[in-house]
mmCIF file of C-alpha atoms and ligand atoms in Angstrom:
data_model
loop_
_atom_site.group_PDB
_atom_site.id
_atom_site.type_symbol
_atom_site.label_atom_id
_atom_site.label_comp_id
_atom_site.label_asym_id
_atom_site.label_seq_id
_atom_site.Cartn_x
_atom_site.Cartn_y
_atom_site.Cartn_z
ATOM 1 C CA MET A 13 -16.187 52.079 -31.192
ATOM 2 C CA THR A 14 -16.161 54.670 -33.976
ATOM 3 C CA ARG A 15 -19.017 57.146 -33.674
ATOM 4 C CA SER A 16 -20.333 58.881 -36.737
ATOM 5 C CA GLY A 17 -21.629 62.467 -36.535
ATOM 6 C CA ARG A 18 -21.290 64.795 -33.568
ATOM 7 C CA HIS A 19 -21.664 63.934 -29.913
ATOM 8 C CA PHE A 20 -24.713 65.605 -28.339
ATOM 9 C CA LEU A 21 -23.416 67.379 -25.223
ATOM 10 C CA GLN A 22 -26.696 68.109 -23.468
ATOM 11 C CA ILE A 23 -25.475 68.329 -19.900
ATOM 12 C CA PRO A 24 -26.213 71.723 -18.335
ATOM 13 C CA GLY A 25 -22.643 72.803 -18.898
ATOM 14 C CA PRO A 26 -20.030 72.622 -20.127
ATOM 15 C CA THR A 27 -22.062 73.426 -23.230
ATOM 16 C CA ASN A 28 -21.386 73.149 -26.959
ATOM 17 C CA VAL A 29 -18.615 75.490 -28.029
ATOM 18 C CA PRO A 30 -19.483 77.136 -31.366
ATOM 19 C CA ASP A 31 -17.045 76.812 -34.241
ATOM 20 C CA ARG A 32 -16.534 80.581 -34.253
ATOM 21 C CA VAL A 33 -15.294 80.454 -30.675
ATOM 22 C CA LEU A 34 -13.142 77.387 -31.312
ATOM 23 C CA GLY A 35 -11.692 79.161 -34.340
ATOM 24 C CA ALA A 36 -10.940 82.302 -32.343
ATOM 25 C CA MET A 37 -8.954 80.291 -29.814
ATOM 26 C CA HIS A 38 -7.099 78.296 -32.435
ATOM 27 C CA ARG A 39 -4.145 80.631 -32.792
ATOM 28 C CA PRO A 40 -0.692 81.100 -31.355
ATOM 29 C CA THR A 41 -0.601 82.256 -27.749
ATOM 30 C CA ILE A 42 0.699 85.812 -27.496
ATOM 31 C CA ASP A 43 2.868 87.645 -24.955
ATOM 32 C CA HIS A 44 0.538 88.416 -22.059
ATOM 33 C CA ARG A 45 2.636 91.465 -21.182
ATOM 34 C CA GLY A 46 2.629 92.934 -24.680
ATOM 35 C CA PRO A 47 0.477 95.631 -26.329
ATOM 36 C CA GLN A 48 -1.627 93.172 -28.357
ATOM 37 C CA PHE A 49 -2.714 91.465 -25.154
ATOM 38 C CA ALA A 50 -3.625 94.760 -23.473
ATOM 39 C CA GLU A 51 -5.929 95.551 -26.370
ATOM 40 C CA LEU A 52 -7.624 92.154 -26.068
ATOM 41 C CA ALA A 53 -8.012 92.527 -22.291
ATOM 42 C CA HIS A 54 -9.575 95.994 -22.508
ATOM 43 C CA GLU A 55 -12.036 94.711 -25.097
ATOM 44 C CA VAL A 56 -13.129 91.739 -23.002
ATOM 45 C CA PHE A 57 -13.419 93.779 -19.781
ATOM 46 C CA GLN A 58 -15.822 96.083 -21.571
ATOM 47 C CA GLY A 59 -17.672 93.230 -23.270
ATOM 48 C CA VAL A 60 -18.350 91.250 -20.129
ATOM 49 C CA GLN A 61 -19.847 94.300 -18.406
ATOM 50 C CA GLU A 62 -22.667 94.139 -20.958
ATOM 51 C CA LEU A 63 -23.353 90.501 -20.120
ATOM 52 C CA PHE A 64 -23.648 91.187 -16.391
ATOM 53 C CA GLN A 65 -25.593 94.377 -17.173
ATOM 54 C CA THR A 66 -23.204 96.367 -15.036
ATOM 55 C CA ARG A 67 -21.062 99.473 -15.324
ATOM 56 C CA GLY A 68 -18.877 98.249 -12.484
ATOM 57 C CA ARG A 69 -15.759 96.163 -12.427
ATOM 58 C CA VAL A 70 -15.557 92.559 -13.497
ATOM 59 C CA ALA A 71 -12.615 90.399 -12.387
ATOM 60 C CA ILE A 72 -11.735 87.478 -14.647
ATOM 61 C CA PHE A 73 -9.793 84.602 -13.085
ATOM 62 C CA PRO A 74 -8.188 81.607 -14.764
ATOM 63 C CA SER A 75 -10.356 79.242 -12.714
ATOM 64 C CA SER A 76 -13.434 77.082 -12.543
ATOM 65 C CA GLY A 77 -16.676 78.525 -11.195
ATOM 66 C CA THR A 78 -15.916 77.320 -7.681
ATOM 67 C CA GLY A 79 -12.753 79.420 -7.689
ATOM 68 C CA ALA A 80 -14.845 82.490 -8.475
ATOM 69 C CA CYS A 81 -17.192 81.575 -5.582
ATOM 70 C CA GLU A 82 -14.192 81.457 -3.253
ATOM 71 C CA ALA A 83 -12.970 84.791 -4.647
ATOM 72 C CA ALA A 84 -16.334 86.408 -3.825
ATOM 73 C CA LEU A 85 -16.092 85.265 -0.202
ATOM 74 C CA VAL A 86 -12.429 85.930 0.563
ATOM 75 C CA ASN A 87 -12.543 89.439 -0.872
ATOM 76 C CA THR A 88 -15.496 90.606 1.209
ATOM 77 C CA LEU A 89 -15.512 88.730 4.528
ATOM 78 C CA SER A 90 -13.465 88.097 7.678
ATOM 79 C CA PRO A 91 -12.855 84.880 9.628
ATOM 80 C CA GLY A 92 -15.900 83.911 11.690
ATOM 81 C CA ASP A 93 -18.293 86.269 9.858
ATOM 82 C CA ARG A 94 -21.897 85.045 9.828
ATOM 83 C CA ILE A 95 -23.393 84.532 6.393
ATOM 84 C CA LEU A 96 -26.767 83.283 5.188
ATOM 85 C CA ILE A 97 -26.811 80.771 2.351
ATOM 86 C CA MET A 98 -30.184 79.891 0.861
ATOM 87 C CA GLU A 99 -30.435 76.142 0.241
ATOM 88 C CA THR A 100 -31.493 75.598 -3.363
ATOM 89 C CA GLY A 101 -29.806 72.320 -4.270
ATOM 90 C CA TRP A 102 -26.476 70.610 -4.772
ATOM 91 C CA PHE A 103 -24.605 73.755 -5.802
ATOM 92 C CA SER A 104 -25.731 75.902 -2.875
ATOM 93 C CA HIS A 105 -24.170 73.102 -0.842
ATOM 94 C CA VAL A 106 -20.912 72.217 -2.624
ATOM 95 C CA ALA A 107 -19.987 75.499 -4.218
ATOM 96 C CA TRP A 108 -21.052 77.728 -1.330
ATOM 97 C CA ARG A 109 -21.781 76.120 2.029
ATOM 98 C CA ALA A 110 -18.873 73.667 1.942
ATOM 99 C CA VAL A 111 -16.452 76.306 0.632
ATOM 100 C CA ALA A 112 -17.570 78.916 3.190
ATOM 101 C CA ILE A 113 -17.201 76.469 6.086
ATOM 102 C CA ARG A 114 -13.716 75.497 4.938
ATOM 103 C CA LEU A 115 -12.817 79.190 4.844
ATOM 104 C CA GLY A 116 -13.864 79.584 8.489
ATOM 105 C CA LEU A 117 -17.128 81.463 7.981
ATOM 106 C CA ALA A 118 -20.143 80.850 10.242
ATOM 107 C CA VAL A 119 -22.829 79.603 7.860
ATOM 108 C CA GLU A 120 -26.554 79.775 8.485
ATOM 109 C CA TYR A 121 -27.981 77.433 5.842
ATOM 110 C CA VAL A 122 -31.614 78.426 5.254
ATOM 111 C CA PRO A 123 -33.401 75.155 4.433
ATOM 112 C CA GLY A 124 -35.123 74.692 1.110
ATOM 113 C CA THR A 125 -36.923 71.795 -0.603
ATOM 114 C CA TRP A 126 -34.810 72.046 -3.791
ATOM 115 C CA ARG A 127 -38.111 72.117 -5.755
ATOM 116 C CA ARG A 128 -38.743 75.849 -5.339
ATOM 117 C CA GLY A 129 -36.543 78.918 -5.513
ATOM 118 C CA ALA A 130 -35.072 80.668 -2.476
ATOM 119 C CA SER A 131 -37.982 82.152 -0.580
ATOM 120 C CA PRO A 132 -38.185 85.931 0.029
ATOM 121 C CA GLU A 133 -40.388 85.160 3.067
ATOM 122 C CA ASP A 134 -37.682 82.941 4.591
ATOM 123 C CA LEU A 135 -35.056 85.596 3.951
ATOM 124 C CA ASP A 136 -37.347 88.186 5.502
ATOM 125 C CA ALA A 137 -37.740 86.046 8.636
ATOM 126 C CA CYS A 138 -33.983 85.502 9.005
ATOM 127 C CA LEU A 139 -33.007 89.123 8.462
ATOM 128 C CA SER A 140 -35.869 90.584 10.530
ATOM 129 C CA ALA A 141 -34.624 88.553 13.496
ATOM 130 C CA ASP A 142 -31.106 89.880 12.961
ATOM 131 C CA ARG A 143 -31.573 93.333 14.463
ATOM 132 C CA ALA A 144 -27.892 93.600 15.304
ATOM 133 C CA HIS A 145 -26.984 93.046 11.654
ATOM 134 C CA THR A 146 -24.682 90.146 12.403
ATOM 135 C CA PHE A 147 -25.121 88.614 8.952
ATOM 136 C CA LYS A 148 -22.486 90.051 6.648
ATOM 137 C CA ALA A 149 -23.631 88.423 3.417
ATOM 138 C CA VAL A 150 -26.538 86.608 1.800
ATOM 139 C CA VAL A 151 -25.666 84.031 -0.840
ATOM 140 C CA VAL A 152 -28.140 82.832 -3.467
ATOM 141 C CA VAL A 153 -27.769 80.621 -6.525
ATOM 142 C CA HIS A 154 -29.770 82.273 -9.321
ATOM 143 C CA ASN A 155 -30.229 79.155 -11.468
ATOM 144 C CA GLU A 156 -29.751 75.985 -9.436
ATOM 145 C CA THR A 157 -28.207 73.711 -12.050
ATOM 146 C CA SER A 158 -28.918 70.543 -10.083
ATOM 147 C CA THR A 159 -32.684 71.119 -10.032
ATOM 148 C CA GLY A 160 -33.648 73.469 -12.873
ATOM 149 C CA VAL A 161 -35.083 76.010 -10.441
ATOM 150 C CA ILE A 162 -34.637 79.799 -10.548
ATOM 151 C CA SER A 163 -34.532 82.069 -7.490
ATOM 152 C CA PRO A 164 -36.105 85.548 -7.603
ATOM 153 C CA ILE A 165 -33.058 87.761 -7.112
ATOM 154 C CA ALA A 166 -34.843 91.113 -7.466
ATOM 155 C CA GLN A 167 -37.413 90.096 -4.839
ATOM 156 C CA LEU A 168 -34.756 88.846 -2.447
ATOM 157 C CA ARG A 169 -32.887 92.135 -2.840
ATOM 158 C CA ALA A 170 -36.132 94.031 -2.211
ATOM 159 C CA VAL A 171 -36.472 92.273 1.152
ATOM 160 C CA MET A 172 -32.961 93.351 2.143
ATOM 161 C CA THR A 173 -33.624 96.914 1.030
ATOM 162 C CA ARG A 174 -36.960 97.125 2.855
ATOM 163 C CA LEU A 175 -35.367 95.853 6.070
ATOM 164 C CA ARG A 176 -32.369 98.142 5.539
ATOM 165 C CA HIS A 177 -30.156 95.185 6.205
ATOM 166 C CA PRO A 178 -26.577 95.997 5.208
ATOM 167 C CA ALA A 179 -25.484 92.435 4.329
ATOM 168 C CA LEU A 180 -23.873 92.044 0.927
ATOM 169 C CA LEU A 181 -25.826 90.120 -1.696
ATOM 170 C CA ILE A 182 -23.712 87.507 -3.474
ATOM 171 C CA VAL A 183 -25.304 85.679 -6.414
ATOM 172 C CA ASP A 184 -24.146 82.621 -8.350
ATOM 173 C CA THR A 185 -25.096 82.901 -12.037
ATOM 174 C CA ILE A 186 -22.799 80.132 -13.200
ATOM 175 C CA SER A 187 -25.574 78.479 -15.211
ATOM 176 C CA SER A 188 -27.709 81.525 -15.985
ATOM 177 C CA LEU A 189 -25.527 84.392 -17.171
ATOM 178 C CA ALA A 190 -26.054 85.096 -20.875
ATOM 179 C CA SER A 191 -28.913 82.567 -20.957
ATOM 180 C CA ILE A 192 -31.520 83.956 -18.568
ATOM 181 C CA ASP A 193 -32.145 87.650 -17.917
ATOM 182 C CA TYR A 194 -29.892 88.862 -15.122
ATOM 183 C CA ARG A 195 -29.193 92.453 -14.062
ATOM 184 C CA HIS A 196 -26.305 93.006 -11.680
ATOM 185 C CA ASP A 197 -26.697 96.786 -11.291
ATOM 186 C CA GLU A 198 -30.472 97.121 -11.493
ATOM 187 C CA TRP A 199 -31.034 94.348 -8.947
ATOM 188 C CA GLY A 200 -28.459 95.768 -6.564
ATOM 189 C CA VAL A 201 -26.257 92.693 -6.415
ATOM 190 C CA ASP A 202 -22.864 93.121 -4.747
ATOM 191 C CA VAL A 203 -20.955 90.216 -6.223
ATOM 192 C CA THR A 204 -22.140 88.161 -9.183
ATOM 193 C CA VAL A 205 -20.216 84.985 -9.860
ATOM 194 C CA THR A 206 -20.077 83.089 -13.128
ATOM 195 C CA GLY A 207 -17.981 80.680 -15.160
ATOM 196 C CA SER A 208 -17.084 80.398 -18.829
ATOM 197 C CA GLN A 209 -18.486 76.978 -19.657
ATOM 198 C CA LYS A 210 -22.241 77.510 -19.873
ATOM 199 C CA GLY A 211 -24.080 80.532 -21.298
ATOM 200 C CA LEU A 212 -20.789 82.052 -22.398
ATOM 201 C CA MET A 213 -20.271 79.112 -24.782
ATOM 202 C CA LEU A 214 -16.601 78.660 -23.877
ATOM 203 C CA PRO A 215 -14.682 75.689 -22.566
ATOM 204 C CA PRO A 216 -14.254 75.573 -18.773
ATOM 205 C CA GLY A 217 -11.419 77.650 -17.343
ATOM 206 C CA LEU A 218 -12.570 81.208 -16.634
ATOM 207 C CA GLY A 219 -14.246 82.407 -13.429
ATOM 208 C CA PHE A 220 -15.820 85.867 -13.098
ATOM 209 C CA ASN A 221 -16.776 88.280 -10.323
ATOM 210 C CA ALA A 222 -18.887 91.347 -11.171
ATOM 211 C CA ILE A 223 -18.361 93.653 -8.221
ATOM 212 C CA SER A 224 -20.335 96.566 -6.749
ATOM 213 C CA GLU A 225 -18.703 99.613 -5.149
ATOM 214 C CA ARG A 226 -20.080 98.428 -1.797
ATOM 215 C CA ALA A 227 -18.342 95.081 -2.202
ATOM 216 C CA ILE A 228 -15.059 96.802 -3.038
ATOM 217 C CA GLU A 229 -15.485 98.959 0.058
ATOM 218 C CA ALA A 230 -16.209 95.861 2.192
ATOM 219 C CA GLY A 231 -12.975 94.418 0.850
ATOM 220 C CA THR A 232 -10.913 97.150 2.455
ATOM 221 C CA SER A 233 -11.654 95.737 5.910
ATOM 222 C CA ALA A 234 -12.191 92.046 4.981
ATOM 223 C CA ARG A 235 -9.559 89.905 6.676
ATOM 224 C CA LEU A 236 -9.903 86.453 5.105
ATOM 225 C CA PRO A 237 -6.470 85.558 3.712
ATOM 226 C CA ARG A 238 -6.256 85.966 -0.057
ATOM 227 C CA SER A 239 -3.528 86.204 -2.616
ATOM 228 C CA TYR A 240 -4.384 84.619 -5.963
ATOM 229 C CA TRP A 241 -7.997 85.845 -5.691
ATOM 230 C CA ASP A 242 -7.214 89.343 -4.456
ATOM 231 C CA TRP A 243 -9.364 91.890 -6.325
ATOM 232 C CA GLN A 244 -7.036 94.804 -5.583
ATOM 233 C CA GLU A 245 -4.052 93.043 -7.140
ATOM 234 C CA MET A 246 -6.259 92.172 -10.093
ATOM 235 C CA PHE A 247 -7.577 95.728 -10.562
ATOM 236 C CA LYS A 248 -4.102 97.215 -10.297
ATOM 237 C CA HIS A 249 -2.885 95.152 -13.247
ATOM 238 C CA ASN A 250 -6.176 95.229 -15.178
ATOM 239 C CA GLU A 251 -5.976 99.044 -15.372
ATOM 240 C CA GLN A 252 -3.078 98.621 -17.799
ATOM 241 C CA GLY A 253 -4.691 95.681 -19.597
ATOM 242 C CA PHE A 254 -2.709 93.028 -17.753
ATOM 243 C CA PHE A 255 -3.070 90.365 -15.062
ATOM 244 C CA PRO A 256 -1.079 89.750 -11.863
ATOM 245 C CA TYR A 257 -0.139 86.312 -13.234
ATOM 246 C CA THR A 258 -0.328 84.437 -16.509
ATOM 247 C CA PRO A 259 -3.904 84.727 -17.765
ATOM 248 C CA ALA A 260 -5.792 82.100 -19.814
ATOM 249 C CA THR A 261 -4.838 83.949 -22.991
ATOM 250 C CA ASN A 262 -6.520 81.723 -25.564
ATOM 251 C CA LEU A 263 -9.721 81.483 -23.557
ATOM 252 C CA LEU A 264 -9.794 85.282 -23.626
ATOM 253 C CA PHE A 265 -9.619 85.206 -27.425
ATOM 254 C CA GLY A 266 -12.595 82.852 -27.265
ATOM 255 C CA LEU A 267 -14.371 85.150 -24.818
ATOM 256 C CA ARG A 268 -13.985 88.119 -27.156
ATOM 257 C CA GLU A 269 -15.617 86.092 -29.928
ATOM 258 C CA ALA A 270 -18.403 84.809 -27.649
ATOM 259 C CA VAL A 271 -19.201 88.382 -26.587
ATOM 260 C CA ALA A 272 -19.307 89.406 -30.259
ATOM 261 C CA MET A 273 -21.742 86.583 -31.026
ATOM 262 C CA LEU A 274 -24.007 87.451 -28.092
ATOM 263 C CA ARG A 275 -23.937 91.104 -29.157
ATOM 264 C CA GLU A 276 -24.868 90.229 -32.725
ATOM 265 C CA GLU A 277 -27.826 88.139 -31.580
ATOM 266 C CA GLY A 278 -28.777 90.703 -28.933
ATOM 267 C CA LEU A 279 -29.141 89.717 -25.281
ATOM 268 C CA ALA A 280 -32.934 90.027 -25.383
ATOM 269 C CA ASN A 281 -33.058 87.566 -28.283
ATOM 270 C CA VAL A 282 -30.666 85.226 -26.494
ATOM 271 C CA PHE A 283 -32.991 85.185 -23.475
ATOM 272 C CA ARG A 284 -36.039 84.678 -25.716
ATOM 273 C CA ARG A 285 -34.338 81.765 -27.467
ATOM 274 C CA HIS A 286 -33.704 80.109 -24.126
ATOM 275 C CA THR A 287 -37.296 80.710 -23.050
ATOM 276 C CA ARG A 288 -38.613 79.004 -26.200
ATOM 277 C CA HIS A 289 -36.350 76.021 -25.636
ATOM 278 C CA GLY A 290 -37.278 75.801 -21.967
ATOM 279 C CA GLU A 291 -40.983 75.877 -22.817
ATOM 280 C CA ALA A 292 -40.648 73.287 -25.565
ATOM 281 C CA THR A 293 -38.678 70.966 -23.286
ATOM 282 C CA ARG A 294 -41.307 71.228 -20.575
ATOM 283 C CA ALA A 295 -44.031 70.566 -23.159
ATOM 284 C CA ALA A 296 -42.218 67.333 -24.048
ATOM 285 C CA VAL A 297 -41.911 66.265 -20.399
ATOM 286 C CA ARG A 298 -45.618 66.857 -19.811
ATOM 287 C CA ALA A 299 -46.554 64.903 -22.932
ATOM 288 C CA TRP A 300 -44.389 62.004 -21.737
ATOM 289 C CA ASP A 301 -46.465 62.197 -18.554
ATOM 290 C CA LEU A 302 -43.306 62.542 -16.498
ATOM 291 C CA GLU A 303 -42.808 65.081 -13.749
ATOM 292 C CA ILE A 304 -40.769 68.270 -14.014
ATOM 293 C CA PHE A 305 -38.724 68.428 -10.808
ATOM 294 C CA CYS A 306 -39.357 72.166 -10.324
ATOM 295 C CA GLU A 307 -42.812 72.484 -8.787
ATOM 296 C CA ASP A 308 -43.264 76.236 -9.143
ATOM 297 C CA PRO A 309 -43.965 77.354 -12.728
ATOM 298 C CA ARG A 310 -42.653 80.847 -11.891
ATOM 299 C CA ALA A 311 -39.308 79.253 -11.085
ATOM 300 C CA TYR A 312 -38.881 77.081 -14.188
ATOM 301 C CA SER A 313 -35.372 77.335 -15.531
ATOM 302 C CA ASP A 314 -34.976 78.081 -19.218
ATOM 303 C CA ALA A 315 -31.423 76.715 -19.122
ATOM 304 C CA VAL A 316 -31.928 73.219 -17.701
ATOM 305 C CA THR A 317 -34.851 70.903 -16.994
ATOM 306 C CA ALA A 318 -34.615 68.166 -14.374
ATOM 307 C CA VAL A 319 -36.982 65.296 -15.221
ATOM 308 C CA MET A 320 -38.122 62.843 -12.557
ATOM 309 C CA VAL A 321 -38.438 59.166 -13.386
ATOM 310 C CA PRO A 322 -41.267 57.193 -11.751
ATOM 311 C CA ASP A 323 -40.617 55.481 -8.400
ATOM 312 C CA GLY A 324 -38.651 52.293 -8.842
ATOM 313 C CA ALA A 325 -37.026 53.447 -12.095
ATOM 314 C CA ASN A 326 -33.374 54.481 -12.276
ATOM 315 C CA ALA A 327 -32.633 57.732 -14.113
ATOM 316 C CA ASP A 328 -28.974 56.763 -14.465
ATOM 317 C CA LEU A 329 -29.913 53.757 -16.572
ATOM 318 C CA VAL A 330 -31.846 56.066 -18.908
ATOM 319 C CA ARG A 331 -28.793 58.286 -19.283
ATOM 320 C CA GLU A 332 -26.420 55.370 -19.759
ATOM 321 C CA GLY A 333 -28.617 53.845 -22.462
ATOM 322 C CA ILE A 334 -28.883 57.188 -24.263
ATOM 323 C CA LEU A 335 -25.121 57.661 -24.178
ATOM 324 C CA GLU A 336 -24.481 54.185 -25.482
ATOM 325 C CA GLN A 337 -27.164 54.114 -28.173
ATOM 326 C CA PHE A 338 -27.321 57.715 -29.328
ATOM 327 C CA ASP A 339 -24.025 59.260 -28.252
ATOM 328 C CA MET A 340 -25.729 61.925 -26.145
ATOM 329 C CA SER A 341 -24.711 63.046 -22.636
ATOM 330 C CA LEU A 342 -27.423 64.199 -20.235
ATOM 331 C CA GLY A 343 -26.903 65.579 -16.724
ATOM 332 C CA ALA A 344 -27.036 63.140 -13.799
ATOM 333 C CA GLY A 345 -29.061 63.617 -10.635
ATOM 334 C CA LEU A 346 -26.737 65.107 -8.007
ATOM 335 C CA GLY A 347 -26.679 64.461 -4.257
ATOM 336 C CA LYS A 348 -30.032 63.282 -3.000
ATOM 337 C CA LEU A 349 -31.383 63.327 -6.571
ATOM 338 C CA ALA A 350 -28.922 60.652 -7.796
ATOM 339 C CA GLY A 351 -30.854 58.107 -9.868
ATOM 340 C CA LYS A 352 -34.110 60.016 -9.403
ATOM 341 C CA VAL A 353 -33.776 62.661 -12.114
ATOM 342 C CA PHE A 354 -31.915 63.223 -15.331
ATOM 343 C CA ARG A 355 -31.220 66.758 -16.511
ATOM 344 C CA ILE A 356 -31.564 68.122 -20.026
ATOM 345 C CA GLY A 357 -29.302 71.099 -20.687
ATOM 346 C CA HIS A 358 -30.796 73.540 -23.204
ATOM 347 C CA LEU A 359 -28.465 76.478 -22.842
ATOM 348 C CA GLY A 360 -25.613 78.142 -24.652
ATOM 349 C CA SER A 361 -25.030 77.700 -28.369
ATOM 350 C CA PHE A 362 -28.234 75.848 -29.190
ATOM 351 C CA ASN A 363 -31.059 75.901 -31.730
ATOM 352 C CA ASP A 364 -34.453 74.382 -32.492
ATOM 353 C CA LEU A 365 -33.167 71.356 -34.367
ATOM 354 C CA MET A 366 -30.541 70.612 -31.721
ATOM 355 C CA LEU A 367 -33.381 70.611 -29.188
ATOM 356 C CA ALA A 368 -35.488 68.396 -31.445
ATOM 357 C CA GLY A 369 -32.581 65.942 -31.740
ATOM 358 C CA THR A 370 -31.983 66.044 -27.991
ATOM 359 C CA LEU A 371 -35.608 65.332 -27.146
ATOM 360 C CA SER A 372 -35.770 62.575 -29.766
ATOM 361 C CA GLY A 373 -32.812 60.905 -28.055
ATOM 362 C CA VAL A 374 -34.548 61.210 -24.692
ATOM 363 C CA GLU A 375 -37.822 59.808 -26.036
ATOM 364 C CA MET A 376 -36.077 56.807 -27.593
ATOM 365 C CA GLY A 377 -34.019 56.359 -24.419
ATOM 366 C CA LEU A 378 -37.173 56.234 -22.293
ATOM 367 C CA HIS A 379 -38.472 53.432 -24.518
ATOM 368 C CA LEU A 380 -35.242 51.484 -24.378
ATOM 369 C CA ALA A 381 -35.015 51.788 -20.588
ATOM 370 C CA ARG A 382 -38.694 50.709 -20.346
ATOM 371 C CA ILE A 383 -39.632 53.774 -18.346
ATOM 372 C CA PRO A 384 -43.422 53.990 -18.085
ATOM 373 C CA HIS A 385 -44.374 57.061 -20.123
ATOM 374 C CA LYS A 386 -46.581 58.231 -22.969
ATOM 375 C CA ASP A 387 -45.454 58.868 -26.530
ATOM 376 C CA GLY A 388 -45.631 62.268 -28.141
ATOM 377 C CA GLY A 389 -43.099 64.376 -26.236
ATOM 378 C CA VAL A 390 -41.132 65.315 -29.330
ATOM 379 C CA THR A 391 -44.321 66.197 -31.226
ATOM 380 C CA ALA A 392 -45.449 68.406 -28.342
ATOM 381 C CA ALA A 393 -42.069 70.145 -28.304
ATOM 382 C CA LEU A 394 -42.169 70.766 -32.068
ATOM 383 C CA LYS A 395 -45.635 72.280 -31.729
ATOM 384 C CA SER A 396 -44.417 74.500 -28.924
ATOM 385 C CA LEU A 397 -41.442 75.638 -31.017
ATOM 386 C CA LEU A 398 -43.647 76.372 -34.012
ATOM 387 C CA SER A 399 -46.233 78.301 -32.051
ATOM 388 C CA SER A 400 -43.659 80.380 -30.197
ATOM 389 C CA ASN A 401 -41.947 81.054 -33.492
ATOM 390 C CA GLU A 402 -45.215 82.345 -34.921
ATOM 391 C CA THR A 403 -45.768 84.601 -31.937
ATOM 392 C CA ARG A 404 -42.210 85.819 -32.179
ATOM 393 C CA ASP A 405 -42.477 86.563 -35.900
ATOM 394 C CA ALA A 406 -45.948 88.045 -35.759
ATOM 395 C CA GLY A 407 -44.663 91.520 -34.924
ATOM 396 C CA SER A 408 -42.154 91.700 -37.733
ATOM 397 C CA ARG A 409 -44.186 89.991 -40.477
ATOM 398 C CA PRO A 410 -46.237 92.232 -42.816
ATOM 399 C CA THR A 411 -49.960 92.127 -42.169
ATOM 400 C CA ALA A 412 -52.311 90.730 -44.802
ATOM 401 C CA ALA A 413 -53.236 94.284 -45.803
ATOM 402 C CA GLU A 414 -49.589 95.242 -46.203
ATOM 403 C CA MET A 415 -49.002 92.166 -48.321
ATOM 404 C CA THR A 416 -51.867 93.146 -50.599
ATOM 405 C CA ASN A 417 -50.421 96.628 -50.961
ATOM 406 C CA VAL A 418 -47.065 95.235 -51.888
ATOM 407 C CA ARG A 419 -48.636 93.130 -54.602
HETATM 408 C C1 PLP B 23 -24.798 76.917 -10.047
HETATM 409 C C2 PLP B 23 -23.398 76.382 -10.002
HETATM 410 N N1 PLP B 23 -22.572 76.826 -9.037
HETATM 411 C C3 PLP B 23 -21.304 76.401 -8.965
HETATM 412 C C4 PLP B 23 -20.797 75.488 -9.849
HETATM 413 C C5 PLP B 23 -19.379 75.037 -9.751
HETATM 414 O O1 PLP B 23 -18.653 75.466 -10.877
HETATM 415 P P1 PLP B 23 -17.355 74.710 -11.350
HETATM 416 O O2 PLP B 23 -17.705 73.265 -11.514
HETATM 417 O O3 PLP B 23 -16.971 75.388 -12.636
HETATM 418 O O4 PLP B 23 -16.319 74.898 -10.296
HETATM 419 C C6 PLP B 23 -21.617 74.988 -10.863
HETATM 420 C C7 PLP B 23 -21.119 73.997 -11.818
HETATM 421 O O5 PLP B 23 -21.832 73.434 -12.603
HETATM 422 C C8 PLP B 23 -22.949 75.452 -10.936
HETATM 423 O O6 PLP B 23 -23.767 75.011 -11.901
#
């Protein structure tokens, strides 16, 4: 069937790739061992530091996010090392626990309900009991994409600092970097992992590790086998502006453009934009009288909202109807949430009217799938957008007195 207009890609990543980024990649591939490439590489290495809010090194792999998760583990740990992984949802399981077990690490999976962020109290209990410092790393997903729940990284780090526990802190920001405030250096994170296909507004295909000095030091004695992912090989070549193997050249052109766009908007404004869209989406869900899966308002994600359907209803049918009728993709419930939630992605290259269109599609889809709900979600979202816009503009708009003076 021919579809008119643009597909609405409202899964929580891959996200919509802006025309500027598409345009930047639409060019002949260049020699990745030539001077023009070295210039590009140096520019992107510097640019991505700003996004992680770090002065340290950032390794960029031609990989998916999971590859970058594996890179974080194999560069810092040895076979049989004990690590703590905080259970937050599907991704703490598939991208971390399953990968770590396959690599031969001894995983302590700290249980979580999926509806709240990783708990500093639970981490405190685990690390306090570990007087011999047998845990070598703590792994946390910052924004759990399967649930729309944020974990408090600074607070988790504070627990480790207070207990003087030397474990490395490894954080997955695959669906939060460049969407939700995240500070690699200030929060004392050792390895931050991300991917290209969400807040960075690129197609899938790049994986990133931001790396602390402590993590590099740990790498000198880490014995997990590594070749493709080896940071030292990467650094050696990166110094000259090159890679140990053929890099994803055209994605790097896109990355340079994405960094330029984020710089122009300003990271603080990017975060604020996501906050407004998160709030407006949640206003819609409440007006529909449906339940937001995240049950702790402090942990609401401004990148993705998981919406529960009432008992007996099937969230997949809602999504399927919306795809068929309105050409919009929403995120499915993953793992134990299959059929129970659908997820609205509101991250990356996104604006008020795209959100309004997205929520209109959801509201019509709820009707078509005969999901018991109330009307008025879109109206509530528009009100939320307008009121947050007024608050945002209030500071920069002239006061009434100033206006009079001007006249
Ligand atoms: C939080 C999180 N971690 C890990 C992954 C895995 O990344 P990828 O599918 O790019 O390998 C994803 C993917 O969506 C994710 O959202």
